[in-house]
Coordinates of C-alpha atoms in Angstrom, one line a residue:
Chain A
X1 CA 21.6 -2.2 -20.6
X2 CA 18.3 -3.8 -21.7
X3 CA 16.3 -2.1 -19.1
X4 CA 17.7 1.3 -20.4
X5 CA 16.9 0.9 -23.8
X6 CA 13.2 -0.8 -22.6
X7 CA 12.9 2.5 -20.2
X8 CA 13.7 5.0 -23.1
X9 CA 12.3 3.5 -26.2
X10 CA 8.9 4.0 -23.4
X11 CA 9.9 7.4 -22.8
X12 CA 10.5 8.2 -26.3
X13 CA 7.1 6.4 -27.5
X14 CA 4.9 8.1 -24.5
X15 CA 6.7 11.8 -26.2
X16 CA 5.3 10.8 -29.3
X17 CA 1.9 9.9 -28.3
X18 CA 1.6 13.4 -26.7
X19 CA 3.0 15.0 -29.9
X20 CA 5.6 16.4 -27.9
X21 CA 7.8 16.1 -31.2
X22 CA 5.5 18.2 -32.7
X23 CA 4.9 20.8 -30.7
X24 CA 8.5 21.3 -29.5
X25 CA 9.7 21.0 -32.7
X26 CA 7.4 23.5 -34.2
X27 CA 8.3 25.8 -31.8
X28 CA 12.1 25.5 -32.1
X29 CA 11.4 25.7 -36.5
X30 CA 9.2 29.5 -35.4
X31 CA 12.1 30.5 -33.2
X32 CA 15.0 29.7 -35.9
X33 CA 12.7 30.9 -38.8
X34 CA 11.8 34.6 -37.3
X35 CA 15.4 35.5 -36.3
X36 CA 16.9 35.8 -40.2
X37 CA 13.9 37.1 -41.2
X38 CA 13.6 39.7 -39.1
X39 CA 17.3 40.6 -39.0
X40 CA 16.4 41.1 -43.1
X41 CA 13.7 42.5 -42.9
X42 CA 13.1 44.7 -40.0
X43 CA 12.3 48.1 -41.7
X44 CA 9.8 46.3 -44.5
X45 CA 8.2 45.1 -41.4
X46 CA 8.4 48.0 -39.1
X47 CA 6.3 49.9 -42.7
X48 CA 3.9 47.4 -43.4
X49 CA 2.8 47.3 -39.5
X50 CA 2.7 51.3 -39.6
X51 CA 4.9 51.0 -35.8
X52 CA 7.6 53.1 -37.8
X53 CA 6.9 56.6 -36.7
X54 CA 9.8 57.9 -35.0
X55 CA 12.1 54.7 -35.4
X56 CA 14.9 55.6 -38.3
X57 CA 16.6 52.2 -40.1
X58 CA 19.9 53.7 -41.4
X59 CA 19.6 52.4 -45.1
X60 CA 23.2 51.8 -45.0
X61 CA 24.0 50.0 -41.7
X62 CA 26.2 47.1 -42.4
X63 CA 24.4 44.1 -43.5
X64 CA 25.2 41.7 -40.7
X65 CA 27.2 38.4 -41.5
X66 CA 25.3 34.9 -41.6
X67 CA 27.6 33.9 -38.4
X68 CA 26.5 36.8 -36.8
X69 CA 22.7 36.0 -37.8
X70 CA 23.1 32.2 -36.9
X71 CA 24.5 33.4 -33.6
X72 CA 21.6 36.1 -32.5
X73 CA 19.6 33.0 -33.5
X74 CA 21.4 30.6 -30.9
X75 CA 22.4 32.9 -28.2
X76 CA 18.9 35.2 -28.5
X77 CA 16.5 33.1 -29.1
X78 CA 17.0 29.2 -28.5
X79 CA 19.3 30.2 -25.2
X80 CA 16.7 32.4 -23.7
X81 CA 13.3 31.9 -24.9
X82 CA 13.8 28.7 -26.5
X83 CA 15.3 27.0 -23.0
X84 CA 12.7 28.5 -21.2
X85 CA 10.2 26.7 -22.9
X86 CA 12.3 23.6 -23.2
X87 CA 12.6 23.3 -19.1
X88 CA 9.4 23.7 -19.0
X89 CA 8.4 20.9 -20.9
X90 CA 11.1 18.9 -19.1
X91 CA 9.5 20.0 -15.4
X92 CA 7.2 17.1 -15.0
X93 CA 9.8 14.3 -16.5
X94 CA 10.6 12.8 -12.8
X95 CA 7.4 14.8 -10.6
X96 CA 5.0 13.2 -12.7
X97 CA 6.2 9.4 -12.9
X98 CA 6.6 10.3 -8.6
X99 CA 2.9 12.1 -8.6
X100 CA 1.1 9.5 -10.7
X101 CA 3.1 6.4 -9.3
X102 CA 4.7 5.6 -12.3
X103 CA 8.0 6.3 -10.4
X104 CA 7.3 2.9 -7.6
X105 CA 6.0 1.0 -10.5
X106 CA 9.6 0.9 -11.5
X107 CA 11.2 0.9 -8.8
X108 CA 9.6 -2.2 -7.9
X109 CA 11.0 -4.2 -10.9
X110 CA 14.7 -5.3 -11.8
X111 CA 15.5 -1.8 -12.9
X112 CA 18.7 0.0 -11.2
X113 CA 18.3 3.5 -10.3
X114 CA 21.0 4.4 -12.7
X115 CA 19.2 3.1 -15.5
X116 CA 15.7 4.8 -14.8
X117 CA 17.6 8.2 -14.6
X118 CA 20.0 7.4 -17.4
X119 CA 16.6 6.2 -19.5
X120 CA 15.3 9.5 -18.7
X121 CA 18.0 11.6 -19.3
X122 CA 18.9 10.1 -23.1
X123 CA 15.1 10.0 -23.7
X124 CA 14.6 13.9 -22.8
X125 CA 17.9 15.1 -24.6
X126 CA 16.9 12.7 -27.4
X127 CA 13.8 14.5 -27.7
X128 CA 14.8 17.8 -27.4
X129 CA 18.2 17.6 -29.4
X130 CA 15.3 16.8 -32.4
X131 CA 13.2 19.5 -32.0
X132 CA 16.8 22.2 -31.6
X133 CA 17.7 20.3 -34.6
X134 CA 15.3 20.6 -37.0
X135 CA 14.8 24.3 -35.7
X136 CA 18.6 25.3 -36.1
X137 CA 18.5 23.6 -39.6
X138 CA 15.5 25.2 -40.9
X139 CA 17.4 28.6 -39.6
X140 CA 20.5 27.4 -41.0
X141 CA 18.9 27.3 -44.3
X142 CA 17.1 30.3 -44.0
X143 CA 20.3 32.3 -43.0
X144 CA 22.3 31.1 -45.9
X145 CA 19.6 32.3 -47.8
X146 CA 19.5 35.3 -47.3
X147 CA 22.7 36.4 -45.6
X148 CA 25.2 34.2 -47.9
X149 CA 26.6 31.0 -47.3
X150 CA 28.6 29.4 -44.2
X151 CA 30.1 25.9 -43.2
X152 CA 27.8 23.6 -43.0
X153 CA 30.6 21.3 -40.8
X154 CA 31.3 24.4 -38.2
X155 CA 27.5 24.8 -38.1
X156 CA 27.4 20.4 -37.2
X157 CA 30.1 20.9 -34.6
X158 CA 28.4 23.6 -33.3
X159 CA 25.3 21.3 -32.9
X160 CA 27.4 18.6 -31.6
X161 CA 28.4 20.8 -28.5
X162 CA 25.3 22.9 -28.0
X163 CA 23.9 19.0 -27.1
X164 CA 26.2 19.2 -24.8
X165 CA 24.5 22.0 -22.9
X166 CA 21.5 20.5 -23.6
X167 CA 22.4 17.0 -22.2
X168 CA 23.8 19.2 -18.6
X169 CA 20.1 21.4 -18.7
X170 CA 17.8 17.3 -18.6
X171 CA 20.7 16.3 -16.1
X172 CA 20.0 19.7 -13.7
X173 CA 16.2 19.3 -14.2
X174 CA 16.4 15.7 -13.2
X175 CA 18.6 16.5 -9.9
X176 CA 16.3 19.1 -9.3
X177 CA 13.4 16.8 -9.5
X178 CA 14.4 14.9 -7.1
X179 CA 14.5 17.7 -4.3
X180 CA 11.4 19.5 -5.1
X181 CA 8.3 18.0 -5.9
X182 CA 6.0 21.1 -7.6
X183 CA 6.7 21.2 -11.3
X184 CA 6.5 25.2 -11.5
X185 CA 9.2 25.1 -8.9
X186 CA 10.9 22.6 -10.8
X187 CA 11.0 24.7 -13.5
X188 CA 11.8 28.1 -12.0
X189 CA 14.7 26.7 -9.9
X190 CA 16.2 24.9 -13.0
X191 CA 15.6 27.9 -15.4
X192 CA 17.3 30.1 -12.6
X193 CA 20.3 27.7 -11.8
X194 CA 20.6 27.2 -15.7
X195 CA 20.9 30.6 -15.9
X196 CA 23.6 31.2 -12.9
X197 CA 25.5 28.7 -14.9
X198 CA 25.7 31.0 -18.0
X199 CA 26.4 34.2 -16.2
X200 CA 29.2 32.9 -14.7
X201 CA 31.3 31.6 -17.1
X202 CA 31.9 35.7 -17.7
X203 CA 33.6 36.8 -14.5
X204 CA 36.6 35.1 -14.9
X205 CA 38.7 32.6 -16.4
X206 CA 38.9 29.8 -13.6
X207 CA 34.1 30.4 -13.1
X208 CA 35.0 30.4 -17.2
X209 CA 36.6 26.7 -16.8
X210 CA 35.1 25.4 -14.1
X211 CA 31.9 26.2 -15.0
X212 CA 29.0 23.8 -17.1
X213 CA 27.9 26.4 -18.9
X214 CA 31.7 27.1 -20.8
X215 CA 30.6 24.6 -23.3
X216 CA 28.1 27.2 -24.6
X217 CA 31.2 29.7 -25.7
X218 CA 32.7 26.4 -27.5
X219 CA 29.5 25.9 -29.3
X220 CA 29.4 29.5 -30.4
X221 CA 33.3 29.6 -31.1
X222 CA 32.1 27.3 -33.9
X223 CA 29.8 29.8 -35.7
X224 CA 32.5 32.3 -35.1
X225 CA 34.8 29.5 -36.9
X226 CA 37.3 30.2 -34.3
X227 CA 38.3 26.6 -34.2
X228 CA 39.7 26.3 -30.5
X229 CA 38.4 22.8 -29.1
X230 CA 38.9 23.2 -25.2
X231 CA 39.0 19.7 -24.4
X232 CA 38.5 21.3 -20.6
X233 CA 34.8 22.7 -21.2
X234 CA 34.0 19.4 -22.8
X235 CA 34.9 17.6 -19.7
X236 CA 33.7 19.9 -17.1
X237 CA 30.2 19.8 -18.6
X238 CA 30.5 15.8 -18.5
X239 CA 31.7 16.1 -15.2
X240 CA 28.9 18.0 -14.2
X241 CA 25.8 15.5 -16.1
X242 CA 27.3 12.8 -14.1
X243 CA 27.4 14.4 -10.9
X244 CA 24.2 15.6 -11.4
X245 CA 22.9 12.3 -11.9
X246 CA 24.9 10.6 -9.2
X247 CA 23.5 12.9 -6.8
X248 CA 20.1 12.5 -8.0
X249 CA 20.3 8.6 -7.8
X250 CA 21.3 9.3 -3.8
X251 CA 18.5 11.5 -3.1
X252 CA 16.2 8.7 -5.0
X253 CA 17.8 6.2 -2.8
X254 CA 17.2 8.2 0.5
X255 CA 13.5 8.6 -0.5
Chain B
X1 CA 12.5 -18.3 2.4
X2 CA 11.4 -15.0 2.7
X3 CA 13.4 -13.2 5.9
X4 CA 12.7 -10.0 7.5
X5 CA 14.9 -8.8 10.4
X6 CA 14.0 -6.3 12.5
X7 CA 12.4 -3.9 9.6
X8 CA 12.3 -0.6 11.0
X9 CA 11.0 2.6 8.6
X10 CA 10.0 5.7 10.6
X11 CA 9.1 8.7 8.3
X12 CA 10.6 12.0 9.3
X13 CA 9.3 14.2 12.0
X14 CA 6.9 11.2 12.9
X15 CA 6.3 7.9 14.9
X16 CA 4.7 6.5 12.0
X17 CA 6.0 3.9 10.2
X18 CA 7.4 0.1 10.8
X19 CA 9.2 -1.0 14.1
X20 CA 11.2 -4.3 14.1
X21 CA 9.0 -6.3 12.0
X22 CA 10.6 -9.3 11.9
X23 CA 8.9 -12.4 10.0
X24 CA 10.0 -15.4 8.4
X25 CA 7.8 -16.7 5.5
X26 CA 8.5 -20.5 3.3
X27 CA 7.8 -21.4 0.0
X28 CA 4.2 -22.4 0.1
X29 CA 2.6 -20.1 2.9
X30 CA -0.2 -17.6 1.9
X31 CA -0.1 -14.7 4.6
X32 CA -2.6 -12.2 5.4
X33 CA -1.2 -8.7 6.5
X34 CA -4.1 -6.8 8.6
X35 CA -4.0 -4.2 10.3
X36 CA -5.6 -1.1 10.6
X37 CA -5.7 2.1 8.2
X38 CA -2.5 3.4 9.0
X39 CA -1.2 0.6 10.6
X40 CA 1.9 0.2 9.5
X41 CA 1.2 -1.9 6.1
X42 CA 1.9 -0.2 3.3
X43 CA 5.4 1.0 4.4
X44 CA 6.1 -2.4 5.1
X45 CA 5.1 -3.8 1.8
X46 CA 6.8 -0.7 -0.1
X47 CA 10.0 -1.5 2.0
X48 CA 9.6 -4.9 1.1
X49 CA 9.4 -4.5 -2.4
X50 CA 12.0 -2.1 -3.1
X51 CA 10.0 1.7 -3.0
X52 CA 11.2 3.0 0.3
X53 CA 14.4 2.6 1.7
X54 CA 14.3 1.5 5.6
X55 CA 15.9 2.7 8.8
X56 CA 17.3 -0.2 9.9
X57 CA 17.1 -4.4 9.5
X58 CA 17.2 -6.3 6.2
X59 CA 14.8 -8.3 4.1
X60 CA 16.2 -11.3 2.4
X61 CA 14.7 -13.9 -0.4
X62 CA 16.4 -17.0 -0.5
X63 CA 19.5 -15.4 0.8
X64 CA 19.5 -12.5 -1.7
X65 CA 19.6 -9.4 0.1
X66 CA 17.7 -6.4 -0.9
X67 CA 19.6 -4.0 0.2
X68 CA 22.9 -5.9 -0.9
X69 CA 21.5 -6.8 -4.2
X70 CA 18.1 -5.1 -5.4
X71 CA 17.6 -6.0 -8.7
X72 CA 18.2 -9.5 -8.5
X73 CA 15.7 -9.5 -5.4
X74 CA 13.5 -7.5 -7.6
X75 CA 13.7 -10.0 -10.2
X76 CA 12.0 -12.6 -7.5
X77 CA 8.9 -10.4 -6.7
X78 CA 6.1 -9.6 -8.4
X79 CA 4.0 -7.1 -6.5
X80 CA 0.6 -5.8 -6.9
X81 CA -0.1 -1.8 -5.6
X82 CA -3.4 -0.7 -4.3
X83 CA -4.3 1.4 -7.1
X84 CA -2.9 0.1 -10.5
X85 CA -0.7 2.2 -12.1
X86 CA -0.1 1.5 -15.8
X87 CA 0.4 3.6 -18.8
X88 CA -2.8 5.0 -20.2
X89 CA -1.2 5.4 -23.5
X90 CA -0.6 2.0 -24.6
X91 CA -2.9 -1.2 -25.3
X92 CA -2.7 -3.9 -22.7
X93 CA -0.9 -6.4 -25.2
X94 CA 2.3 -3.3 -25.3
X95 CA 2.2 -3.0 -21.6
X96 CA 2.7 -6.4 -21.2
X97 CA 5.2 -6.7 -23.5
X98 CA 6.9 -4.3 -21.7
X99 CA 7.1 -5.7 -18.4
X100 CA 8.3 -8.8 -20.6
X101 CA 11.3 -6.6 -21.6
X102 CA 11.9 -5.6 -18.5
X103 CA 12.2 -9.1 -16.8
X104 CA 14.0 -10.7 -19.9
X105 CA 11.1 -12.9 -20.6
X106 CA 11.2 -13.9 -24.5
X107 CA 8.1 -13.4 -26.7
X108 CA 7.4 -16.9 -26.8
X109 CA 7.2 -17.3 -23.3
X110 CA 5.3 -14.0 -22.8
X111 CA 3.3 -15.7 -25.7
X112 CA 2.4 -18.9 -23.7
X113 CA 1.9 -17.4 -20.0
X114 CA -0.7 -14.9 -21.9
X115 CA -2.7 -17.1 -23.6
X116 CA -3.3 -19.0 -20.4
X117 CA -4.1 -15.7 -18.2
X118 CA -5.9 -13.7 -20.4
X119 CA -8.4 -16.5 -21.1
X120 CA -8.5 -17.3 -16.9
X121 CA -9.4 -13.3 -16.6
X122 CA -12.0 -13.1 -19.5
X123 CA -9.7 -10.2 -21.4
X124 CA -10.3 -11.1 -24.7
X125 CA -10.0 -8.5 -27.7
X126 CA -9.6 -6.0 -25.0
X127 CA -5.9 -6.8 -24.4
X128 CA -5.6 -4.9 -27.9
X129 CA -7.5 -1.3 -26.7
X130 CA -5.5 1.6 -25.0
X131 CA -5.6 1.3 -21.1
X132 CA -7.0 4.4 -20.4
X133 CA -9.9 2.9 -22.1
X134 CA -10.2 0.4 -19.3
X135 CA -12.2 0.0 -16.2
X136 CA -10.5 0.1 -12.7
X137 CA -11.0 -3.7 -12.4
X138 CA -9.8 -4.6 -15.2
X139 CA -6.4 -2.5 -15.0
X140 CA -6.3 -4.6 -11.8
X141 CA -6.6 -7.8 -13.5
X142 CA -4.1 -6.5 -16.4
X143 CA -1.7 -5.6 -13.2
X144 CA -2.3 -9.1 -12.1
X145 CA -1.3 -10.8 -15.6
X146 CA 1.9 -8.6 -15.4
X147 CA 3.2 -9.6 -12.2
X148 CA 2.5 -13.2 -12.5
X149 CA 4.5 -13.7 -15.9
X150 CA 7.4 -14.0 -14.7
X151 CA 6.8 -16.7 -12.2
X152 CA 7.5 -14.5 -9.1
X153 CA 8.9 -16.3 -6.2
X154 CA 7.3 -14.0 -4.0
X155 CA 4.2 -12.2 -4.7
X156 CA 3.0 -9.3 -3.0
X157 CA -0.7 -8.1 -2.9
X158 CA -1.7 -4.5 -1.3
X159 CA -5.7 -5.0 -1.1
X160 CA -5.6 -6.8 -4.1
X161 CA -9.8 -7.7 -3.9
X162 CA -10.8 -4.3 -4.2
X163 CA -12.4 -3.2 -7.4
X164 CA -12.2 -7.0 -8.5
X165 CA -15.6 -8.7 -10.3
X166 CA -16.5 -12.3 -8.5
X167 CA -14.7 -14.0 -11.8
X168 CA -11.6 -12.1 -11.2
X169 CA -11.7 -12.7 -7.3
X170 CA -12.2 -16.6 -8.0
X171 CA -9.3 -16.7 -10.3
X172 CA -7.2 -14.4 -8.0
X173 CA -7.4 -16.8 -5.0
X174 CA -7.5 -19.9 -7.2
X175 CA -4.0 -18.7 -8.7
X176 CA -3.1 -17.7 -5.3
X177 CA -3.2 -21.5 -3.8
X178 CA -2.1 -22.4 -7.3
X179 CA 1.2 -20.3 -6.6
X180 CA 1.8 -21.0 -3.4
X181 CA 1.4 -25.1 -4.1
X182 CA 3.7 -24.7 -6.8
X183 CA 6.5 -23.0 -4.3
X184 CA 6.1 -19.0 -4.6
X185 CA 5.2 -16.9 -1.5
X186 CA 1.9 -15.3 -1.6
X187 CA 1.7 -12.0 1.4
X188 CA -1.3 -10.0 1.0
X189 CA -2.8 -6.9 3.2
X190 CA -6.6 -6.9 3.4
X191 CA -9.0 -5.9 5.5
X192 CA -11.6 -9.1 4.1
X193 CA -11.3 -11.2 7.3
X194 CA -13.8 -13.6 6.2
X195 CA -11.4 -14.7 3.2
X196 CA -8.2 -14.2 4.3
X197 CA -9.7 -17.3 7.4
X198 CA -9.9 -19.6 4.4
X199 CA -7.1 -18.7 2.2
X200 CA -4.2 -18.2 4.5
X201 CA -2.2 -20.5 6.4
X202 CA 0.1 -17.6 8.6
X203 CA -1.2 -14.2 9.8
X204 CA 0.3 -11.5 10.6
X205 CA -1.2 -8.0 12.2
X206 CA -0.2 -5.0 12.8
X207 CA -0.7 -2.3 15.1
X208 CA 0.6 1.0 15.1
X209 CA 3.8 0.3 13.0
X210 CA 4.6 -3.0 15.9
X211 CA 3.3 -6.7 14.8
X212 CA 1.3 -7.4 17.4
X213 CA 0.5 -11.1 16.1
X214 CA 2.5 -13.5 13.8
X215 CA 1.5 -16.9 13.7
X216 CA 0.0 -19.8 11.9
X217 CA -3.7 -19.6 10.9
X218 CA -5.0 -22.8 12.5
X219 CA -3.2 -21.8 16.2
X220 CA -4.8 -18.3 16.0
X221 CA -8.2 -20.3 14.7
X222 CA -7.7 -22.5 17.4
X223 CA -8.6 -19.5 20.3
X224 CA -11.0 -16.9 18.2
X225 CA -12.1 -15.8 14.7
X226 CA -9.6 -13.2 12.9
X227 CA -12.3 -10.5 13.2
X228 CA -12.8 -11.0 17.1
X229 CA -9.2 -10.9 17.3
X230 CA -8.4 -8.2 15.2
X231 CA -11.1 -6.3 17.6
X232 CA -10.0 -6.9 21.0
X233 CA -6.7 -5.8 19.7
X234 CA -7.9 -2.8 18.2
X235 CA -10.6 -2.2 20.8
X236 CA -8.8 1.2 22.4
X237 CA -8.9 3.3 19.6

């Protein structure tokens, strides 16, 4: 237990020295702040960048709902563009230590295998669970603002389960790391599994259950304040992080 | 007593690799490990120390099996790789302090063993500046502070000489024979024949991925220098 929190207070520490913080949290706070504000304002935006010829606004379309605003937000823009860029700063968390060496320095001391990935894992999600944050907060905010108010508690739940899904996308880059040593392929295989994983929840009820990414449609059932708490989704997606890193300790093993 | 049995690692799709080494080492003995580039010495010393798993055979230190029991092996070793590899964004003093953490030393003890190594490797003030500030030596010399502090029962060198100023050589053997009186284990791979005649008191070389000699220093002495030996062995390729 020592050696995990030595091994992520490392990981957590190196983040910070290479402002990853910063940068991902900046991006996350752009992301969460352009959705309301373009949902508001999209014919002021459409004059003032003179791209309007043609395009009509009907001045009397409904004014969308801050739980449908928060949810464009989530499912939109932090589920597509956002996790893009979030695997892809997650693509060199095992292929560099392995590249640079760092990986056998490790190995080489009293550190189990399950703590080095564990240490990894809590450090990444750690990392990118504070950048989602403060993005989906600053959204939050922003929404309320100018689309009226909604439950702060539905939106924390909703949090609380999205880093769910967030804690299953480190767990599938870290398996995936340990198969294929190229970063970009890294990346593009865990982006397009990631993906897989979301599309097919929808085909059916049993993909719907058995699948990792059914945690996602509790997240979102949140913002919707239906309040159904499928204990199921909760511990497939479990299920799934720790076969993930099982499978990835194995492969380490094998190396 | 450091026991290898029949330590066979062949990588895939290849000959290469470690055939049956077998080698029995007691507290005390300084062994040399030579052999040719791509002899067969590095995936020993990786499988010894825990970075490769092996084909077959086990490698036991005072009965604790590494494959049984790998982190309390681990917890015997302290193991020096070719090129250092240490974390360019931290001073010397927070690398070491990790390491510390990681083997359950206390600060006072990391404390104590430091103020007696840093002052044997001339660090000075410069345990206090990031690492990537620092020249190749001395990350080797910080990688030598950090695998001694926890008074390693067996230490492992790969070509630990290389990159080393005289100072830092001196004190390197010196702590070897230091260690090694005091009841570690000192195995080392180099190719420094010259040295390895007057530091070690086994020998063992390898030739493509077989041992090809394993014996005490003074008995191989006794018929011809390392480097004549290491040639007629070698002499066919």
């Amino acid at each position: 237990m020592t050696n995990f929190y030595t091994l992520t207070r490392t990981e957590l520490v190196e983040a910070a020295k290479e402002f990853k913080f910063i940068w991902l949290t900046l991006f996350f706070v752009i992301l969460g702040l352009t959705q309301p504000l373009i949902t508001k304002y999209m014919d002021v935006i459409l004059e003032n960048v003179g791209g309007a010829d043609g395009i009509t606004i009907d001045p009397n379309r409904p004014v969308p709902s801050s739980a449908e605003v928060l949810l464009s937000t989530i499912s939109g823009q932090f589920n597509q563009i956002g996790l893009i860029i979030l695997i892809i700063s997650l693509m060199g968390l095992i292929a560099a230590d392995r590249n640079s060496g760092m990986q056998d320095f490790i190995l080489t001391r009293p550190v189990s295998l399950r703590s080095y990935l564990v240490s990894k894992l809590a450090g990444h999600w750690i990392i990118s669970m504070f950048s989602i944050s403060i993005g989906a907060v600053v959204s939050y905010v922003y929404t309320i603002f100018l689309f009226g108010s909604f439950s702060f508690s539905n939106f924390v739940l909703f949090l609380l389960l999205y880093s769910l899904w967030i804690l299953f996308v480190v767990s599938l880059a870290i398996l995936i790391s340990t198969f294929v040593k190229s970063p970009i392929l890294i990346a593009v295989t865990t982006i397009a599994a990631s993906i897989f994983f979301i599309l097919i929840k929808g085909f059916n009820h049993l993909l719907f259950q058995l699948s990792p990414g059914g945690i996602l449609n509790l997240a979102e059932n949140q913002l919707l304040s239906v309040h159904d708490l499928n204990y199921f989704s909760i511990a497939t997606c479990l299920a799934f992080i720790s076969l993930n890193l099982s499978w990835a300790s194995r492969n380490l093993k094998k190396a | 007593m450091l026991s290898i049995n029949n330590l066979t690692k062949l990588y895939k799709g290849s000959e290469k690799g470690i055939k049956n080494l077998t080698l029995d080492l007691v507290k005390g003995d300084i062994c040399a490990f030579i052999g040719m580039n791509g002899a067969g010495k590095t995936t020993s010393i990786k499988s010894i120390v825990g970075i490769h798993g092996f084909d077959q055979g086990d490698i036991e230190l005072d009965g604790v099996s590494i494959k049984k029991n790998p982190q309390e092996f681990k917890q015997m070793v302290g193991y020096s790789p070719d090129t250092p590899v240490l974390y360019g964004n931290m001073t010397g003093y927070s690398y070491l302090e990790l390491i510390g953490s990681i083997y359950q030393i206390d600060n006072a003890t990391i404390n104590e063993q430091l103020n007696t190594l840093l002052k044997k490797l001339n660090f000075g003030s410069a345990i206090h500046e990031l690492i990537s500030t620092y020249s190749h030596g001395m990350k080797q010399r910080l990688v030598l502070i950090s695998i001694l502090m926890h008074n390693p029962k067996l230490i492992i060198l790969d070509e630990p000489f290389v990159g080393l100023d005289p100072n830092a050589t001196y004190f390197l053997q010196e702590e070897m024979k230091k260690r090694a009186a005091e009841g570690s284990i000192v195995l080392y791979s180099t190719h420094v024949l010259e040295v390895a005649e007057k530091l070690c008191n086994k020998v063992v070389m390898i030739h493509n991925g077989e041992v090809v000699v394993n014996d005490t220093m003074i008995n191989l002495l006794s018929e011809s220098s390392l480097s004549e030996k290491f040639r007629s062995i070698t002499a066919h390729e």
